[in-house]
Amino acid sequence: MSKPHPQIDAAVFDLDGTLFLGKTLIKGALETVAALRKSGVKTLYLTNAGTRTRQGVADKLAAMGFPTNANEVYCGSYILARYILDKHAGKTVFPVGEPGLSEELRRNGIGVDESGKDCDIVAVCLDRTLTYDKLGRAHVLLRKGALFLATNKDHIFPTETGTMPGAGAIVAALEFSSERTPYVVGKPNPMAFELMKAEHGIDCGRAVMVGDRLDTDIAFARNCGMKSALVLTGNSKKADIGDLKPDFVLDSIADFLKKIR
Ligand SMILES: [Mg+2]
């Protein structure tokens, strides 16, 4: 049987800065993903963002025009839930995050206590509802020895109007005050690839990671042995490319089918 594509069976797409910026689609994103799906290339989505559930991300993608099943989405909240189930089952989590984080943890059967009383784990992701009180509760738990987990340490995230402080800025505040270091489950940690392999049978040698950040997306691809494509529509610029070289550099996702063939 002929392969759907000469080089790849699967394409894993980062979201912000790769397929869209905030609410604005990047030109060519819909057409590229649709053409790959039509040809039989598996398309998966990998984002460090932990503000939504896996289903919530799939719904957002579908509303933007990317028909998506929840099981094709690997987002920070889901990766974190799977890590806790695997390594720290039975423990209770104090979430520093938006409602989507707590909901994803609960959907996976993980105990969540927003009061922070007697929690064993502090789990941090981007939180646009952050208050000093929440930060304080997390700080107290960390000083008492709670496990410190984070979806990612992205310092910023791109929006249509420029950058905003990322989850890493919140993690940094807690690292500084508690003098603790978190375990980070999102990219470049290759953990999500293990989940993709188990759930979709992805072969790393025939999969490409497409993203806009060298330190997360391209580093993730290297850590998993995947091919990598950097798009120049988000965080990293061509001049930023150093020792960590992507296999492909695309002005934008619109060039994917022209350059990767
Ligand atoms: Mg991105």
Short mmCIF file of C-alpha atoms and ligand atoms in Angstrom, two decimals:
data_model
loop_
_atom_site.label_atom_id
_atom_site.label_comp_id
_atom_site.label_asym_id
_atom_site.label_seq_id
_atom_site.Cartn_x
_atom_site.Cartn_y
_atom_site.Cartn_z
CA MET A 1 0.00 0.00 0.00
CA SER A 2 1.38 3.41 -0.85
CA LYS A 3 2.18 5.80 1.97
CA PRO A 4 0.02 8.94 2.32
CA HIS A 5 3.17 11.11 2.21
CA PRO A 6 6.76 10.24 1.19
CA GLN A 7 8.31 11.44 4.47
CA ILE A 8 5.67 11.46 7.18
CA ASP A 9 2.71 9.53 8.54
CA ALA A 10 1.93 12.07 11.24
CA ALA A 11 2.19 15.82 11.77
CA VAL A 12 2.03 17.25 15.26
CA PHE A 13 1.05 20.92 15.35
CA ASP A 14 1.69 23.48 18.04
CA LEU A 15 -1.24 25.92 18.25
CA ASP A 16 -0.47 29.51 19.29
CA GLY A 17 1.96 31.13 16.87
CA THR A 18 1.70 28.16 14.49
CA LEU A 19 -1.96 27.72 13.47
CA PHE A 20 -3.27 30.99 14.89
CA LEU A 21 -2.35 34.09 16.86
CA GLY A 22 -4.94 34.66 19.55
CA LYS A 23 -8.23 34.45 17.67
CA THR A 24 -6.73 35.11 14.23
CA LEU A 25 -5.98 32.17 11.94
CA ILE A 26 -2.59 32.12 10.25
CA LYS A 27 -3.00 32.12 6.48
CA GLY A 28 -2.85 28.63 5.04
CA ALA A 29 -3.35 26.83 8.37
CA LEU A 30 -6.82 25.45 7.63
CA GLU A 31 -5.91 24.39 4.08
CA THR A 32 -2.66 22.69 5.14
CA VAL A 33 -4.21 20.67 7.97
CA ALA A 34 -7.21 19.73 5.79
CA ALA A 35 -4.96 18.60 2.91
CA LEU A 36 -2.83 16.44 5.22
CA ARG A 37 -5.89 14.83 6.81
CA LYS A 38 -7.40 14.18 3.40
CA SER A 39 -4.22 12.46 2.22
CA GLY A 40 -4.25 10.18 5.28
CA VAL A 41 -1.51 11.85 7.34
CA LYS A 42 -2.50 11.77 11.00
CA THR A 43 -2.74 15.27 12.46
CA LEU A 44 -2.33 15.79 16.18
CA TYR A 45 -2.19 18.95 18.26
CA LEU A 46 0.32 19.57 21.02
CA THR A 47 0.14 22.68 23.16
CA ASN A 48 1.68 23.52 26.50
CA ALA A 49 -1.40 25.60 27.29
CA GLY A 50 -3.27 24.19 30.27
CA THR A 51 -6.16 26.61 30.49
CA ARG A 52 -8.65 24.30 28.74
CA THR A 53 -9.59 20.64 28.93
CA ARG A 54 -8.65 18.31 26.09
CA GLN A 55 -12.28 18.48 24.91
CA GLY A 56 -12.24 22.27 25.32
CA VAL A 57 -9.23 22.58 23.00
CA ALA A 58 -10.87 20.24 20.47
CA ASP A 59 -14.04 22.38 20.58
CA LYS A 60 -12.01 25.57 20.07
CA LEU A 61 -10.17 24.02 17.13
CA ALA A 62 -13.41 22.77 15.58
CA ALA A 63 -14.96 26.24 15.96
CA MET A 64 -11.96 27.71 14.13
CA GLY A 65 -12.42 25.23 11.27
CA PHE A 66 -10.12 22.33 12.23
CA PRO A 67 -12.40 19.30 12.74
CA THR A 68 -10.80 17.66 15.78
CA ASN A 69 -11.48 14.76 18.13
CA ALA A 70 -10.51 15.25 21.77
CA ASN A 71 -8.15 12.27 21.54
CA GLU A 72 -6.08 14.14 18.94
CA VAL A 73 -5.30 16.91 21.43
CA TYR A 74 -2.33 16.88 23.81
CA CYS A 75 -2.62 19.97 25.98
CA GLY A 76 -0.84 20.91 29.20
CA SER A 77 -3.80 20.06 31.44
CA TYR A 78 -4.17 16.55 29.96
CA ILE A 79 -0.43 15.81 29.99
CA LEU A 80 -0.31 16.92 33.63
CA ALA A 81 -3.28 14.69 34.52
CA ARG A 82 -1.65 11.68 32.88
CA TYR A 83 1.62 12.35 34.68
CA ILE A 84 -0.14 12.56 38.06
CA LEU A 85 -2.11 9.34 37.39
CA ASP A 86 1.06 7.55 36.38
CA LYS A 87 3.44 8.77 39.09
CA HIS A 88 1.36 10.21 41.95
CA ALA A 89 -2.03 8.50 41.89
CA GLY A 90 -4.26 9.21 44.88
CA LYS A 91 -2.73 12.59 45.69
CA THR A 92 -4.74 15.81 45.93
CA VAL A 93 -3.92 18.83 43.80
CA PHE A 94 -4.00 22.56 44.51
CA PRO A 95 -4.40 24.11 41.06
CA VAL A 96 -2.87 27.45 40.14
CA GLY A 97 -4.72 27.70 36.86
CA GLU A 98 -7.99 28.46 35.16
CA PRO A 99 -11.13 26.29 35.52
CA GLY A 100 -10.10 24.11 32.55
CA LEU A 101 -7.12 22.76 34.50
CA SER A 102 -9.23 21.66 37.48
CA GLU A 103 -11.87 20.18 35.18
CA GLU A 104 -9.35 18.10 33.23
CA LEU A 105 -7.80 16.79 36.45
CA ARG A 106 -11.25 15.87 37.84
CA ARG A 107 -12.24 14.19 34.55
CA ASN A 108 -9.23 11.95 35.02
CA GLY A 109 -10.33 11.06 38.55
CA ILE A 110 -7.77 13.24 40.30
CA GLY A 111 -8.73 15.00 43.56
CA VAL A 112 -8.63 18.81 43.34
CA ASP A 113 -8.97 21.16 46.29
CA GLU A 114 -9.12 24.85 45.47
CA SER A 115 -8.85 25.76 49.16
CA GLY A 116 -5.38 24.24 49.19
CA LYS A 117 -5.96 22.53 52.53
CA ASP A 118 -3.73 19.45 52.90
CA CYS A 119 -2.88 19.21 49.19
CA ASP A 120 0.10 17.06 48.20
CA ILE A 121 0.67 18.69 44.81
CA VAL A 122 0.80 22.28 43.56
CA ALA A 123 0.08 22.26 39.80
CA VAL A 124 0.74 25.47 37.89
CA CYS A 125 -0.25 26.61 34.40
CA LEU A 126 -1.16 29.93 32.82
CA ASP A 127 -3.68 31.60 35.08
CA ARG A 128 -5.33 34.80 33.96
CA THR A 129 -7.42 34.70 37.15
CA LEU A 130 -4.35 34.67 39.41
CA THR A 131 -4.65 36.47 42.72
CA TYR A 132 -2.13 37.15 45.47
CA ASP A 133 -4.21 34.89 47.72
CA LYS A 134 -3.86 31.95 45.32
CA LEU A 135 -0.14 32.57 44.95
CA GLY A 136 0.13 32.69 48.75
CA ARG A 137 -1.65 29.35 49.23
CA ALA A 138 0.63 27.72 46.67
CA HIS A 139 3.67 29.26 48.35
CA VAL A 140 2.67 27.88 51.79
CA LEU A 141 2.12 24.37 50.38
CA LEU A 142 5.45 24.41 48.56
CA ARG A 143 7.27 25.56 51.69
CA LYS A 144 5.65 22.61 53.50
CA GLY A 145 7.05 20.25 50.87
CA ALA A 146 4.19 19.72 48.40
CA LEU A 147 5.20 18.35 44.99
CA PHE A 148 5.71 21.22 42.52
CA LEU A 149 4.44 20.54 38.97
CA ALA A 150 4.01 22.87 36.01
CA THR A 151 2.60 22.48 32.53
CA ASN A 152 5.32 24.69 31.08
CA LYS A 153 7.73 27.53 31.69
CA ASP A 154 6.97 29.51 28.51
CA HIS A 155 7.99 33.05 29.51
CA ILE A 156 5.52 34.69 27.15
CA PHE A 157 2.72 33.78 24.79
CA PRO A 158 1.88 35.50 21.51
CA THR A 159 -1.36 37.37 20.90
CA GLU A 160 -2.57 39.47 17.96
CA THR A 161 -1.40 42.61 19.73
CA GLY A 162 1.94 41.39 21.09
CA THR A 163 3.16 39.16 23.89
CA MET A 164 1.74 38.57 27.35
CA PRO A 165 3.34 36.95 30.45
CA GLY A 166 3.27 33.17 30.11
CA ALA A 167 2.87 30.37 32.64
CA GLY A 168 6.61 30.58 33.25
CA ALA A 169 6.20 34.03 34.77
CA ILE A 170 3.84 32.58 37.41
CA VAL A 171 6.09 29.56 37.95
CA ALA A 172 9.03 31.95 38.42
CA ALA A 173 7.22 33.87 41.17
CA LEU A 174 6.65 30.61 43.07
CA GLU A 175 10.16 29.32 42.43
CA PHE A 176 11.60 32.55 43.77
CA SER A 177 9.48 32.70 46.92
CA SER A 178 9.52 28.99 47.79
CA GLU A 179 13.09 28.27 46.66
CA ARG A 180 11.75 25.14 44.96
CA THR A 181 12.06 23.92 41.36
CA PRO A 182 9.07 22.45 39.51
CA TYR A 183 8.90 19.33 37.36
CA VAL A 184 7.65 20.52 33.96
CA VAL A 185 5.53 18.05 31.96
CA GLY A 186 4.99 20.09 28.76
CA LYS A 187 7.30 20.54 25.78
CA PRO A 188 10.29 20.05 25.62
CA ASN A 189 9.62 17.10 27.99
CA PRO A 190 9.10 14.17 25.59
CA MET A 191 6.39 12.68 27.83
CA ALA A 192 3.56 13.70 25.48
CA PHE A 193 5.19 11.67 22.74
CA GLU A 194 4.87 8.51 24.85
CA LEU A 195 1.14 9.22 25.15
CA MET A 196 0.85 9.79 21.38
CA LYS A 197 2.72 6.59 20.68
CA ALA A 198 0.45 4.61 22.99
CA GLU A 199 -2.79 6.20 21.78
CA HIS A 200 -2.06 6.63 18.05
CA GLY A 201 0.87 4.36 17.25
CA ILE A 202 3.08 7.24 16.05
CA ASP A 203 6.50 6.29 14.63
CA CYS A 204 8.91 9.09 15.61
CA GLY A 205 10.99 8.65 12.44
CA ARG A 206 7.94 9.37 10.27
CA ALA A 207 6.46 12.21 12.28
CA VAL A 208 7.13 15.94 12.15
CA MET A 209 6.61 18.49 14.92
CA VAL A 210 5.61 21.92 13.63
CA GLY A 211 5.97 24.87 15.99
CA ASP A 212 7.07 28.46 16.50
CA ARG A 213 9.43 28.02 19.48
CA LEU A 214 12.93 26.59 19.37
CA ASP A 215 13.15 26.03 23.15
CA THR A 216 9.91 24.04 23.37
CA ASP A 217 8.66 22.77 19.99
CA ILE A 218 11.95 22.10 18.24
CA ALA A 219 13.61 20.87 21.45
CA PHE A 220 10.66 18.48 21.97
CA ALA A 221 11.12 17.06 18.46
CA ARG A 222 14.82 16.49 19.11
CA ASN A 223 14.09 14.84 22.47
CA CYS A 224 11.64 12.43 20.77
CA GLY A 225 13.68 11.77 17.61
CA MET A 226 11.04 13.40 15.41
CA LYS A 227 11.63 15.65 12.43
CA SER A 228 11.00 19.32 13.17
CA ALA A 229 9.71 22.34 11.30
CA LEU A 230 10.04 25.86 12.71
CA VAL A 231 7.45 28.38 11.53
CA LEU A 232 8.45 32.05 11.70
CA THR A 233 4.97 33.33 12.59
CA GLY A 234 5.34 33.32 16.37
CA ASN A 235 8.07 33.40 18.96
CA SER A 236 11.37 32.37 17.37
CA LYS A 237 13.04 34.21 14.52
CA LYS A 238 15.48 32.87 11.93
CA ALA A 239 18.34 34.71 13.69
CA ASP A 240 17.57 32.83 16.93
CA ILE A 241 18.49 29.47 15.39
CA GLY A 242 21.67 28.24 17.06
CA ASP A 243 22.88 24.74 17.86
CA LEU A 244 19.34 23.39 17.89
CA LYS A 245 18.57 23.34 14.16
CA PRO A 246 15.11 22.47 12.86
CA ASP A 247 14.98 20.14 9.84
CA PHE A 248 12.77 22.65 8.04
CA VAL A 249 12.31 26.41 8.44
CA LEU A 250 9.02 27.70 7.04
CA ASP A 251 8.01 31.34 6.70
CA SER A 252 4.60 30.08 7.81
CA ILE A 253 2.49 26.96 7.87
CA ALA A 254 1.32 27.91 4.35
CA ASP A 255 4.71 26.61 3.11
CA PHE A 256 4.37 23.17 4.75
CA LEU A 257 3.22 21.24 1.67
CA LYS A 258 5.72 23.01 -0.62
CA LYS A 259 8.74 22.43 1.64
CA ILE A 260 7.98 19.05 3.20
CA ARG A 261 7.44 16.59 0.38
MG MG B 1 3.47 28.27 19.95
#
